[in-house]
């Protein structure tokens, strides 16, 4: 499961924090893995395409990514994870609740998806 910040029954990203320092805007996104099964890979997607991945660490439940924000950053983001079983089969989680980043000129905003929004059950980004 991926904690979306929308309640204890969900997992996923969402924590999102935006910062502006020295004219550069960054987004700190985090993904929480609440399941007891070990993840092997954490993936952050933008508009359904993988943009960043991290190798999962044993017993680590939270993962952070710092993204620089540009005009090209506008899009819908989510995170998920993969697990490998003893037969080396890969299983992908559902994506977290989506969060949207909009950049227009020198202004930006972000919002996390609503609880009732339909999420995909598998991700292929």
XYZ file of C-alpha atoms in Angstrom:
125
model
C 0.000 0.000 0.000
C 1.052 3.574 -0.651
C 0.079 6.303 1.857
C -1.769 9.148 0.184
C -2.192 11.206 3.291
C -5.929 10.675 2.808
C -6.364 8.209 5.651
C -4.686 5.261 7.357
C -6.066 2.693 4.906
C -4.142 4.093 1.918
C -0.461 4.187 1.018
C 1.540 6.369 -1.311
C 2.956 9.761 -1.866
C 1.509 12.618 -0.694
C 3.279 14.496 1.144
C 4.155 17.272 -1.148
C 5.959 20.422 -0.087
C 6.971 23.284 -2.369
C 9.824 25.648 -1.541
C 11.365 28.663 -3.198
C 15.005 29.508 -2.521
C 17.251 31.786 -4.559
C 14.699 31.960 -7.362
C 14.527 28.165 -7.727
C 11.277 26.397 -6.884
C 11.507 22.773 -5.744
C 8.940 20.125 -4.892
C 9.717 17.659 -2.116
C 7.526 14.599 -2.685
C 7.471 11.607 -0.405
C 6.109 8.120 -0.698
C 5.256 6.008 2.359
C 5.101 2.235 2.061
C 2.833 0.800 4.752
C 2.761 -2.832 3.722
C 4.678 -5.552 5.540
C 6.007 -6.982 2.273
C 9.368 -5.542 1.262
C 9.391 -3.204 -1.738
C 12.303 -3.501 -4.161
C 11.774 -0.326 -6.211
C 9.952 2.985 -5.654
C 8.681 4.836 -8.730
C 7.463 8.420 -9.169
C 5.376 9.049 -12.298
C 4.289 12.204 -14.105
C 1.265 11.925 -16.398
C 1.619 8.124 -16.332
C 5.308 8.101 -17.305
C 8.120 7.161 -14.926
C 10.237 10.220 -14.151
C 12.233 9.003 -11.158
C 12.907 5.732 -9.386
C 14.717 4.687 -6.245
C 16.024 1.329 -5.130
C 14.063 0.369 -2.038
C 16.050 -0.252 1.129
C 15.282 -3.020 3.587
C 13.030 -1.818 6.429
C 12.788 1.699 4.949
C 9.176 2.861 4.752
C 9.500 6.429 3.454
C 11.171 7.719 0.308
C 11.808 11.322 -0.700
C 12.446 12.973 -4.072
C 13.397 16.616 -4.602
C 12.270 17.885 -8.017
C 13.203 21.234 -9.560
C 10.101 23.006 -10.868
C 10.098 24.465 -14.393
C 7.331 25.245 -16.869
C 7.679 21.635 -18.069
C 6.865 20.392 -14.546
C 3.124 20.969 -14.957
C 1.375 17.612 -14.696
C -0.180 14.970 -12.506
C 2.207 12.982 -10.295
C 1.870 9.776 -8.278
C 4.100 7.115 -6.774
C 4.035 3.370 -6.435
C 6.343 0.486 -5.692
C 7.377 -2.918 -6.976
C 8.026 -6.154 -5.114
C 9.829 -9.319 -6.195
C 8.771 -12.645 -4.776
C 10.943 -15.697 -4.177
C 10.288 -16.841 -7.777
C 11.587 -13.471 -9.027
C 8.145 -12.374 -10.258
C 7.610 -8.604 -10.124
C 4.377 -7.247 -8.679
C 3.455 -3.557 -8.967
C 1.325 -1.677 -6.464
C -1.553 0.615 -7.277
C -0.478 4.217 -7.650
C -0.912 6.633 -4.795
C -3.513 9.381 -4.885
C -2.523 11.759 -7.675
C -1.186 15.237 -7.016
C -1.128 18.029 -9.535
C 1.552 20.652 -10.077
C 0.683 23.637 -12.258
C 3.329 26.134 -13.361
C 2.311 29.243 -15.272
C 4.954 31.895 -15.748
C 6.269 32.799 -12.315
C 3.367 31.291 -10.356
C 2.766 27.698 -9.319
C 0.440 25.649 -7.160
C -0.044 22.053 -6.113
C -2.975 19.985 -4.900
C -3.378 16.387 -3.798
C -6.090 14.232 -5.394
C -9.371 13.673 -3.620
C -10.198 10.467 -1.753
C -13.089 9.586 -4.077
C -11.037 9.874 -7.260
C -10.660 6.558 -9.088
C -7.088 5.262 -9.093
C -5.592 2.655 -11.394
C -5.054 -0.766 -9.865
C -1.783 -1.316 -11.724
C 0.746 1.097 -13.102
C 2.785 0.729 -16.241
C 4.873 3.844 -16.384
